[in-house]
Each structure stands twice: as structure tokens, then as C-alpha cells.
């Protein structure tokens, strides 16, 4: 969710994880994890043209960013044995373009499948914050992007989307209270990751 603290936490967690294991831990994000993705990110977030970006066009732009990211970045790095922390992935499309914009969920699931070539995340941490608090945090940056400009109801539908996704996928999606202070959120994420990494045999 907007202003939930993802960027802040990912940087901290990368440093912590890298200290625990030999495997390289790489940070990336969607949109914008590749050179093409950076151009798409700029269009998606900063476009101020006279005609609005249509919802389905927006959906396909996120899908194009993801297809490029998966094929050109994520898969090659995973094949080499790296660990990836990705700021947003397929669930964001379901929450924003599905629940937020109201586009057909089965179409989005199909498109996610095509864009990822079935590459799923092993674990998704959902940082949940009160919608207005999160938006207020992003506003302290002084610049509001095209998606953040959508109305409050849109962001509330997005939150509801993430909530339903978490309920439907309890093994993969773990909700984290993003309203605690930054250090407490980091500690909670470390706890969950330690348990998972031990279960996966990545930590002794
Ligand atoms: N999108 C994305 C879609 O619509 N569909 C998709 O398929 C995908 C992949 C991406 C946009 O694209 C949309 C979603 C987004 O709108 P983005 O810039 O990457 O754009 O936007 P966000 O992912 O929302 O990133 P933000 O930078 O806005 O928020 P973060 O990363 O969650 O938050 P962060 O860490 O930058 O923190 C924001 C501020 O809050 C403070 C930080 O210091 C910072 O000032 N903060 C806290 N303050 C108090 N307590 C805490 N616990 C705090 N944690 C952070």
C-alpha cells in the first residue's frame, strides 16, 4: 500500500539478510526493475498528457513491465541462485487494477500468468497501514504521483483487495502491521523471515 514503508524496510532487510548468508540478496521493484521498466514506470506514474491513461492500457503497461522484469532480470538471477527481494509483484496488479480500478479479476490472473511465465513469489509480506496515514506519509515527499492522486475510495478498495488476497493465500501472504514504528516493523519482518528461511533450509 502507498506509504506503507516497503522501501524503508527492504533496504534494512537486505543488509540484515546479506549478513546471514553467502547467497547474494538483490533488491528490485515493479514497475521499474529494468531499463524498459524505468521508461514504463515514468509513463505510469508521471504521465500528464491531455488524454488519461485508460484502465486496460494501464493494466497492460504493468504487465509489460513485469514480463520484461521476469524474463530479463528475475529468472536469470534466480537461476544463478540469488535471493530476490521485490518491491511489489503480481498481487499489486490484482489489488490496484482489479479491486481498485474494477477490471476483471480473471483477466488479470491470466495476464499475470502470461507476464510471469508462472514465476511466483515464495513469500509475500503485506505491509498494512491505514490508507490515510500511508498517503500522508507519501505526501511528506512533496510530490504525488499519478496513482497516489486517485481518490480515497480507490485506495480503500486496494487495501480491501490486499486483505482478501491475504485471506485467500495464508501460506504465502503474511500481513505485517505497518503502523508500528520503523524498528518494530523491521523486527517483525525479521522474525517471520527467520522462521521461513529455517523452514526452507537456508538458515541453520
Ligand atoms: N502499481 C504497482 C499498480 O497499480 N499495479 C502494479 O501491478 C504495480 C506493480 C508504484 C505504484 O504503482 C502501483 C502501486 C504504486 O502506486 P511506487 O513509487 O513504487 O509506485 O509506490 P509505492 O510502492 O507505494 O512506494 P512508496 O515509496 O510510495 O511507499 P513505500 O515504499 O511503501 O514507503 P517508504 O518506505 O518510501 O516510506 C514512505 C515514508 O514513510 C516513512 C518513511 O520514512 C518515508 O518518509 N515511514 C514511516 N514513518 C513512520 N512509521 C513507519 N513505520 C514508517 N515506515 C516508513
PDB file of C-alpha atoms and ligand atoms in Angstrom, residues 1-10 29-31 41 44-45 58-59 62-63 65-66 87-97 101 112 127 129 133-134 137-138 140-141 145-148 154-155 177-183 185, ligand 1:
ATOM      1  CA  UNK A   1       0.000   0.000   0.000  1.00  0.00           C
ATOM      2  CA  UNK A   2       1.050   3.619  -0.548  1.00  0.00           C
ATOM      3  CA  UNK A   3       3.493   4.856   2.075  1.00  0.00           C
ATOM      4  CA  UNK A   4       3.424   1.543   3.935  1.00  0.00           C
ATOM      5  CA  UNK A   5       7.201   1.579   4.387  1.00  0.00           C
ATOM      6  CA  UNK A   6       8.244  -1.022   1.795  1.00  0.00           C
ATOM      7  CA  UNK A   7      11.309   0.817   0.514  1.00  0.00           C
ATOM      8  CA  UNK A   8      12.476   1.609   4.039  1.00  0.00           C
ATOM      9  CA  UNK A   9      12.077  -1.982   5.187  1.00  0.00           C
ATOM     10  CA  UNK A  10      13.550  -3.617   2.089  1.00  0.00           C
ATOM     11  CA  UNK A  29      10.993  -3.278  -7.824  1.00  0.00           C
ATOM     12  CA  UNK A  30       7.946  -3.119 -10.058  1.00  0.00           C
ATOM     13  CA  UNK A  31       7.390  -1.069 -12.014  1.00  0.00           C
ATOM     14  CA  UNK A  41       7.398   3.491 -14.641  1.00  0.00           C
ATOM     15  CA  UNK A  44       2.715   5.080 -15.419  1.00  0.00           C
ATOM     16  CA  UNK A  45       3.494   7.408 -12.536  1.00  0.00           C
ATOM     17  CA  UNK A  58      -2.568   0.805 -17.525  1.00  0.00           C
ATOM     18  CA  UNK A  59      -3.013  -2.910 -16.830  1.00  0.00           C
ATOM     19  CA  UNK A  62       2.201  -3.043 -15.713  1.00  0.00           C
ATOM     20  CA  UNK A  63       2.110  -6.443 -17.439  1.00  0.00           C
ATOM     21  CA  UNK A  65       6.966  -4.085 -17.156  1.00  0.00           C
ATOM     22  CA  UNK A  66       6.570  -7.445 -15.376  1.00  0.00           C
ATOM     23  CA  UNK A  87       9.069  -4.272  -4.068  1.00  0.00           C
ATOM     24  CA  UNK A  88       5.611  -5.232  -5.446  1.00  0.00           C
ATOM     25  CA  UNK A  89       4.685  -8.076  -7.790  1.00  0.00           C
ATOM     26  CA  UNK A  90       1.548  -9.774  -9.134  1.00  0.00           C
ATOM     27  CA  UNK A  91      -0.613  -9.106  -6.058  1.00  0.00           C
ATOM     28  CA  UNK A  92      -0.308  -5.350  -6.643  1.00  0.00           C
ATOM     29  CA  UNK A  93      -1.950  -5.741 -10.057  1.00  0.00           C
ATOM     30  CA  UNK A  94      -4.823  -7.699  -8.529  1.00  0.00           C
ATOM     31  CA  UNK A  95      -5.245  -5.118  -5.758  1.00  0.00           C
ATOM     32  CA  UNK A  96      -4.809  -1.919  -7.836  1.00  0.00           C
ATOM     33  CA  UNK A  97      -6.088  -2.770 -11.313  1.00  0.00           C
ATOM     34  CA  UNK A 101      -9.871   0.090 -10.979  1.00  0.00           C
ATOM     35  CA  UNK A 112      -0.183 -12.194 -14.545  1.00  0.00           C
ATOM     36  CA  UNK A 127       2.644  -4.087   4.959  1.00  0.00           C
ATOM     37  CA  UNK A 129      -1.365   0.665   7.066  1.00  0.00           C
ATOM     38  CA  UNK A 133      -1.832   7.523   7.154  1.00  0.00           C
ATOM     39  CA  UNK A 134       0.053   5.903   4.261  1.00  0.00           C
ATOM     40  CA  UNK A 137       3.461   9.694   4.633  1.00  0.00           C
ATOM     41  CA  UNK A 138       3.954   9.825   0.852  1.00  0.00           C
ATOM     42  CA  UNK A 140       5.754  14.465   3.012  1.00  0.00           C
ATOM     43  CA  UNK A 141       7.881  13.903  -0.117  1.00  0.00           C
ATOM     44  CA  UNK A 145       2.353  10.507  -8.471  1.00  0.00           C
ATOM     45  CA  UNK A 146      -0.494   9.619 -10.842  1.00  0.00           C
ATOM     46  CA  UNK A 147      -1.647   6.569  -8.857  1.00  0.00           C
ATOM     47  CA  UNK A 148      -1.389   8.303  -5.478  1.00  0.00           C
ATOM     48  CA  UNK A 154      -9.807   3.818  -4.728  1.00  0.00           C
ATOM     49  CA  UNK A 155      -7.064   3.302  -2.138  1.00  0.00           C
ATOM     50  CA  UNK A 177       1.331  -4.115  10.843  1.00  0.00           C
ATOM     51  CA  UNK A 178       2.982  -1.181   9.058  1.00  0.00           C
ATOM     52  CA  UNK A 179       1.694   1.353  11.595  1.00  0.00           C
ATOM     53  CA  UNK A 180       4.189   0.403  14.273  1.00  0.00           C
ATOM     54  CA  UNK A 181       7.410   2.357  14.417  1.00  0.00           C
ATOM     55  CA  UNK A 182      10.075   1.582  11.811  1.00  0.00           C
ATOM     56  CA  UNK A 183      12.249  -0.524  14.137  1.00  0.00           C
ATOM     57  CA  UNK A 185       8.207  -3.327  11.799  1.00  0.00           C
TER      58      UNK A 185
HETATM   59  N1  LIG B   1       1.139  -0.419  -9.006  1.00  0.00           N
HETATM   60  C1  LIG B   1       2.246  -1.217  -8.957  1.00  0.00           C
HETATM   61  C2  LIG B   1      -0.033  -0.832  -9.643  1.00  0.00           C
HETATM   62  O1  LIG B   1      -1.013  -0.080  -9.703  1.00  0.00           O
HETATM   63  N2  LIG B   1      -0.071  -2.074 -10.199  1.00  0.00           N
HETATM   64  C3  LIG B   1       1.007  -2.915 -10.192  1.00  0.00           C
HETATM   65  O2  LIG B   1       0.944  -4.032 -10.749  1.00  0.00           O
HETATM   66  C4  LIG B   1       2.221  -2.466  -9.544  1.00  0.00           C
HETATM   67  C5  LIG B   1       3.428  -3.348  -9.533  1.00  0.00           C
HETATM   68  C6  LIG B   1       4.307   2.143  -7.654  1.00  0.00           C
HETATM   69  C7  LIG B   1       2.859   2.452  -7.932  1.00  0.00           C
HETATM   70  O3  LIG B   1       2.366   1.556  -8.912  1.00  0.00           O
HETATM   71  C8  LIG B   1       1.214   0.932  -8.439  1.00  0.00           C
HETATM   72  C9  LIG B   1       1.304   0.982  -6.952  1.00  0.00           C
HETATM   73  C10 LIG B   1       2.013   2.294  -6.687  1.00  0.00           C
HETATM   74  O4  LIG B   1       1.058   3.306  -6.672  1.00  0.00           O
HETATM   75  P1  LIG B   1       5.935   3.379  -6.030  1.00  0.00           P
HETATM   76  O5  LIG B   1       6.567   4.713  -6.013  1.00  0.00           O
HETATM   77  O6  LIG B   1       6.816   2.195  -6.145  1.00  0.00           O
HETATM   78  O7  LIG B   1       4.863   3.307  -7.178  1.00  0.00           O
HETATM   79  O8  LIG B   1       4.938   3.427  -4.848  1.00  0.00           O
HETATM   80  P2  LIG B   1       4.936   2.632  -3.570  1.00  0.00           P
HETATM   81  O9  LIG B   1       5.274   1.221  -3.913  1.00  0.00           O
HETATM   82  O10 LIG B   1       3.647   2.850  -2.864  1.00  0.00           O
HETATM   83  O11 LIG B   1       6.150   3.253  -2.765  1.00  0.00           O
HETATM   84  P3  LIG B   1       6.176   4.472  -1.776  1.00  0.00           P
HETATM   85  O12 LIG B   1       7.577   4.986  -1.846  1.00  0.00           O
HETATM   86  O13 LIG B   1       5.077   5.424  -2.029  1.00  0.00           O
HETATM   87  O14 LIG B   1       5.919   3.831  -0.384  1.00  0.00           O
HETATM   88  P4  LIG B   1       6.758   2.802   0.466  1.00  0.00           P
HETATM   89  O15 LIG B   1       7.953   2.314  -0.270  1.00  0.00           O
HETATM   90  O16 LIG B   1       5.806   1.792   0.944  1.00  0.00           O
HETATM   91  O17 LIG B   1       7.185   3.661   1.708  1.00  0.00           O
HETATM   92  P5  LIG B   1       8.592   4.297   2.116  1.00  0.00           P
HETATM   93  O18 LIG B   1       9.438   3.296   2.742  1.00  0.00           O
HETATM   94  O19 LIG B   1       9.109   5.066   0.954  1.00  0.00           O
HETATM   95  O20 LIG B   1       8.100   5.274   3.264  1.00  0.00           O
HETATM   96  C11 LIG B   1       7.310   6.415   2.979  1.00  0.00           C
HETATM   97  C12 LIG B   1       7.567   7.457   4.100  1.00  0.00           C
HETATM   98  O21 LIG B   1       7.056   6.964   5.335  1.00  0.00           O
HETATM   99  C13 LIG B   1       8.105   6.873   6.303  1.00  0.00           C
HETATM  100  C14 LIG B   1       9.405   6.879   5.528  1.00  0.00           C
HETATM  101  O22 LIG B   1      10.463   7.386   6.306  1.00  0.00           O
HETATM  102  C15 LIG B   1       9.052   7.754   4.329  1.00  0.00           C
HETATM  103  O23 LIG B   1       9.169   9.106   4.690  1.00  0.00           O
HETATM  104  N3  LIG B   1       7.882   5.642   7.046  1.00  0.00           N
HETATM  105  C16 LIG B   1       7.395   5.576   8.304  1.00  0.00           C
HETATM  106  N4  LIG B   1       7.009   6.543   9.158  1.00  0.00           N
HETATM  107  C17 LIG B   1       6.540   6.118  10.361  1.00  0.00           C
HETATM  108  N5  LIG B   1       6.454   4.814  10.744  1.00  0.00           N
HETATM  109  C18 LIG B   1       6.828   3.830   9.916  1.00  0.00           C
HETATM  110  N6  LIG B   1       6.725   2.540  10.297  1.00  0.00           N
HETATM  111  C19 LIG B   1       7.319   4.203   8.626  1.00  0.00           C
HETATM  112  N7  LIG B   1       7.769   3.480   7.562  1.00  0.00           N
HETATM  113  C20 LIG B   1       8.099   4.370   6.612  1.00  0.00           C
END
